[in-house]
Amino acid sequence: MAGARVAGTACAEVLLDRGAAVTVYDRDDSENLRALAARGARTATGAFDPALLDGIEQVVLSPGFPPHHPVATAARDAGIEAFSEPELAWRLREPGAARWLAVTGTNGKTTTTTMLAAMLAEGGLRTAALGNIGVPLVHAANGPYDVIAVELSSYQLHWSTELAPTAGAVLNLAPDHLDWHGGFDAYAEAKATVWRGGEAVANLDDPSVVALAKHTDAHVTGFTLNQPEPGQFGVALGFLVDYTGDEPVQICSVDHVRPAGWHNVANALAAAALARQAGVSHADIAEAIRTYTPEPHRNVAFAEHGGITWVDDSKATNPHAAAAALAAYDSVVWVAGGQLKGVDVDGLVAEYAPKLRAAVLIGQDRALIAEALARHAPGVPVAVLDGGDDAVMTDVAARAAGFAQPGDTVLLAPAAASYDMFRSYAHRGDAFAAAVRGLIGGDAG
């Protein structure tokens, strides 16, 4: 087992429970490693020694281990099979185990997966949202479920060979994690493996997803924000519509979809297409959409003061996600910056410059965003802040409030990862919200 954090520890525990001889490697010692050693696992830390693989039959890699990691290359050179935690969970399923409905894509995975779980539950099915969120799959794949909603990342899918969900959705594709995969084509190919089970749900409004779907042997059900053609889900006359039967069926009003934004309407359509694969009725899907509680840090309006709305979309960790958030509002004070991971922001800035009242920039790559704003939005006021930890959010809130006018939205949609200054995107969003509430006090709406 390579890695001893949440997924790696869960895999080791399950394998130990089944009587397997388990070796666990991690760069650093940890409480998890010591607990696994106490249960009988062999453990190793420090620089990786390929000799550690002597006598090993299979390597289970934590999802963050890229193909070029020394453990992965050593396993490949030795002819040892390597795979990930979801793949292990799939292989350990017992007769009668729950069906898997899987969700992947560059953005919107967690929202769609939790929407799907809500639909399945509303339909009376025993379910849970698992995978890249929640309880590790190896602990739950043989749990008391009829069908599970599974979020799968490109990392997890890369390290899979047998995993074949009953149906899988690819929500969208944009450049992300290219350093991990080695290029966009490899990234897209990893996503396409979610269709291995034979039923594909695909975003017809995303050219990269459409191109990917042309090469799959799976049966494709498309979804679109336009009026659907036969065999598709879409939007018509302000309603989500299922046209996979003989006649189009209205599901619910677009206005019932939360969080706000057309990208979340697309997420709801994808979830509905998957839920129908499990036999959930249109009425139950509609009720689930109406009562769905959005996940934190995903385009959530958390305060209103003086006609200014404050929105936390800290989960927008790449330009594609930030674009979806910016598209949802008319006049924006944009809070952005962090680790761009080598992804260009020029197109994002050029497209949404007309919506920007001002920008407040933080983080490792703030200068790159400032340069893009200077090129494409030279008239937009920009504050570039130099803080190196979460304390900078106090200044962020003050500067944003100074720029904003009644009717504006102050939007945290960083277009970048958070680990330069924060523990996670959630920590970043919480720090932003706390700073805003500290600024406007009890007047927050």
GROMACS .gro file of N, CA and C in nm, residues 17-75:
model
  177
   17ASP      N    1  -0.799  -0.703   0.745
   17ASP     CA    2  -0.918  -0.775   0.794
   17ASP      C    3  -0.939  -0.905   0.716
   18ARG      N    4  -0.895  -0.907   0.590
   18ARG     CA    5  -0.913  -1.026   0.506
   18ARG      C    6  -0.794  -1.120   0.512
   19GLY      N    7  -0.700  -1.091   0.600
   19GLY     CA    8  -0.588  -1.182   0.621
   19GLY      C    9  -0.474  -1.165   0.524
   20ALA      N   10  -0.472  -1.056   0.448
   20ALA     CA   11  -0.363  -1.033   0.353
   20ALA      C   12  -0.236  -0.989   0.423
   21ALA      N   13  -0.122  -1.021   0.365
   21ALA     CA   14   0.006  -0.967   0.412
   21ALA      C   15   0.021  -0.829   0.350
   22VAL      N   16   0.030  -0.726   0.433
   22VAL     CA   17   0.024  -0.588   0.385
   22VAL      C   18   0.152  -0.514   0.422
   23THR      N   19   0.211  -0.447   0.323
   23THR     CA   20   0.321  -0.354   0.346
   23THR      C   21   0.270  -0.214   0.312
   24VAL      N   22   0.294  -0.120   0.402
   24VAL     CA   23   0.248   0.017   0.382
   24VAL      C   24   0.368   0.110   0.378
   25TYR      N   25   0.379   0.184   0.268
   25TYR     CA   26   0.487   0.282   0.255
   25TYR      C   27   0.430   0.423   0.253
   26ASP      N   28   0.493   0.512   0.327
   26ASP     CA   29   0.465   0.655   0.317
   26ASP      C   30   0.594   0.730   0.342
   27ARG      N   31   0.606   0.847   0.284
   27ARG     CA   32   0.728   0.923   0.300
   27ARG      C   33   0.753   0.958   0.446
   28ASP      N   34   0.646   0.991   0.520
   28ASP     CA   35   0.660   1.037   0.657
   28ASP      C   36   0.591   0.941   0.753
   29ASP      N   37   0.644   0.933   0.873
   29ASP     CA   38   0.579   0.856   0.979
   29ASP      C   39   0.451   0.927   1.019
   30SER      N   40   0.355   0.852   1.071
   30SER     CA   41   0.228   0.911   1.112
   30SER      C   42   0.160   0.819   1.212
   31GLU      N   43   0.057   0.873   1.275
   31GLU     CA   44  -0.022   0.793   1.367
   31GLU      C   45  -0.090   0.679   1.293
   32ASN      N   46  -0.135   0.705   1.170
   32ASN     CA   47  -0.197   0.599   1.090
   32ASN      C   48  -0.101   0.483   1.066
   33LEU      N   49   0.023   0.515   1.029
   33LEU     CA   50   0.123   0.410   1.006
   33LEU      C   51   0.147   0.328   1.131
   34ARG      N   52   0.159   0.397   1.242
   34ARG     CA   53   0.185   0.324   1.367
   34ARG      C   54   0.067   0.233   1.404
   35ALA      N   55  -0.055   0.280   1.379
   35ALA     CA   56  -0.173   0.198   1.408
   35ALA      C   57  -0.178   0.076   1.317
   36LEU      N   58  -0.140   0.093   1.191
   36LEU     CA   59  -0.138  -0.021   1.098
   36LEU      C   60  -0.029  -0.121   1.135
   37ALA      N   61   0.084  -0.070   1.181
   37ALA     CA   62   0.192  -0.159   1.227
   37ALA      C   63   0.146  -0.242   1.346
   38ALA      N   64   0.070  -0.178   1.434
   38ALA     CA   65   0.020  -0.250   1.552
   38ALA      C   66  -0.076  -0.360   1.513
   39ARG      N   67  -0.138  -0.347   1.397
   39ARG     CA   68  -0.231  -0.449   1.349
   39ARG      C   69  -0.162  -0.557   1.267
   40GLY      N   70  -0.031  -0.543   1.246
   40GLY     CA   71   0.042  -0.648   1.177
   40GLY      C   72   0.096  -0.611   1.041
   41ALA      N   73   0.075  -0.487   0.998
   41ALA     CA   74   0.129  -0.446   0.868
   41ALA      C   75   0.279  -0.419   0.880
   42ARG      N   76   0.353  -0.448   0.774
   42ARG     CA   77   0.491  -0.404   0.764
   42ARG      C   78   0.488  -0.260   0.714
   43THR      N   79   0.565  -0.171   0.775
   43THR     CA   80   0.562  -0.031   0.736
   43THR      C   81   0.702   0.018   0.700
   44ALA      N   82   0.706   0.120   0.614
   44ALA     CA   83   0.833   0.178   0.573
   44ALA      C   84   0.813   0.326   0.545
   45THR      N   85   0.913   0.407   0.578
   45THR     CA   86   0.907   0.551   0.555
   45THR      C   87   1.038   0.599   0.493
   46GLY      N   88   1.040   0.729   0.459
   46GLY     CA   89   1.161   0.788   0.403
   46GLY      C   90   1.165   0.774   0.252
   47ALA      N   91   1.286   0.786   0.196
   47ALA     CA   92   1.303   0.772   0.052
   47ALA      C   93   1.264   0.631   0.009
   48PHE      N   94   1.192   0.621  -0.101
   48PHE     CA   95   1.143   0.491  -0.146
   48PHE      C   96   1.256   0.405  -0.200
   49ASP      N   97   1.262   0.280  -0.154
   49ASP     CA   98   1.359   0.182  -0.200
   49ASP      C   99   1.285   0.076  -0.282
   50PRO      N  100   1.316   0.061  -0.411
   50PRO     CA  101   1.246  -0.039  -0.494
   50PRO      C  102   1.250  -0.179  -0.437
   51ALA      N  103   1.351  -0.208  -0.353
   51ALA     CA  104   1.359  -0.341  -0.292
   51ALA      C  105   1.239  -0.369  -0.203
   52LEU      N  106   1.167  -0.263  -0.164
   52LEU     CA  107   1.048  -0.280  -0.080
   52LEU      C  108   0.940  -0.360  -0.153
   53LEU      N  109   0.949  -0.365  -0.286
   53LEU     CA  110   0.849  -0.438  -0.364
   53LEU      C  111   0.884  -0.585  -0.382
   54ASP      N  112   0.996  -0.629  -0.331
   54ASP     CA  113   1.031  -0.771  -0.341
   54ASP      C  114   0.923  -0.857  -0.275
   55GLY      N  115   0.871  -0.951  -0.347
   55GLY     CA  116   0.768  -1.039  -0.292
   55GLY      C  117   0.627  -0.982  -0.296
   56ILE      N  118   0.612  -0.860  -0.345
   56ILE     CA  119   0.481  -0.796  -0.351
   56ILE      C  120   0.408  -0.840  -0.477
   57GLU      N  121   0.280  -0.873  -0.465
   57GLU     CA  122   0.200  -0.918  -0.579
   57GLU      C  123   0.120  -0.806  -0.643
   58GLN      N  124   0.073  -0.711  -0.562
   58GLN     CA  125  -0.007  -0.599  -0.613
   58GLN      C  126   0.027  -0.474  -0.533
   59VAL      N  127   0.019  -0.360  -0.599
   59VAL     CA  128   0.042  -0.232  -0.533
   59VAL      C  129  -0.086  -0.149  -0.541
   60VAL      N  130  -0.133  -0.106  -0.426
   60VAL     CA  131  -0.249  -0.016  -0.421
   60VAL      C  132  -0.195   0.124  -0.393
   61LEU      N  133  -0.216   0.213  -0.488
   61LEU     CA  134  -0.162   0.349  -0.480
   61LEU      C  135  -0.270   0.445  -0.432
   62SER      N  136  -0.236   0.528  -0.333
   62SER     CA  137  -0.327   0.637  -0.300
   62SER      C  138  -0.346   0.724  -0.423
   63PRO      N  139  -0.464   0.785  -0.440
   63PRO     CA  140  -0.495   0.852  -0.567
   63PRO      C  141  -0.396   0.961  -0.607
   64GLY      N  142  -0.333   1.025  -0.511
   64GLY     CA  143  -0.242   1.134  -0.546
   64GLY      C  144  -0.110   1.090  -0.606
   65PHE      N  145  -0.079   0.960  -0.605
   65PHE     CA  146   0.048   0.913  -0.660
   65PHE      C  147   0.042   0.917  -0.813
   66PRO      N  148   0.119   1.003  -0.880
   66PRO     CA  149   0.113   1.012  -1.026
   66PRO      C  150   0.186   0.896  -1.092
   67PRO      N  151   0.165   0.877  -1.221
   67PRO     CA  152   0.230   0.765  -1.292
   67PRO      C  153   0.382   0.772  -1.289
   68HIS      N  154   0.437   0.892  -1.270
   68HIS     CA  155   0.583   0.905  -1.269
   68HIS      C  156   0.641   0.897  -1.128
   69HIS      N  157   0.561   0.870  -1.027
   69HIS     CA  158   0.613   0.854  -0.890
   69HIS      C  159   0.703   0.731  -0.885
   70PRO      N  160   0.811   0.736  -0.805
   70PRO     CA  161   0.903   0.621  -0.798
   70PRO      C  162   0.835   0.489  -0.764
   71VAL      N  163   0.732   0.492  -0.678
   71VAL     CA  164   0.662   0.367  -0.647
   71VAL      C  165   0.592   0.312  -0.772
   72ALA      N  166   0.526   0.401  -0.846
   72ALA     CA  167   0.454   0.358  -0.966
   72ALA      C  168   0.550   0.307  -1.073
   73THR      N  169   0.659   0.377  -1.094
   73THR     CA  170   0.754   0.334  -1.198
   73THR      C  171   0.823   0.204  -1.158
   74ALA      N  172   0.855   0.189  -1.029
   74ALA     CA  173   0.918   0.065  -0.983
   74ALA      C  174   0.824  -0.053  -0.999
   75ALA      N  175   0.694  -0.033  -0.969
   75ALA     CA  176   0.597  -0.141  -0.986
   75ALA      C  177   0.585  -0.178  -1.134
   0.00000   0.00000   0.00000
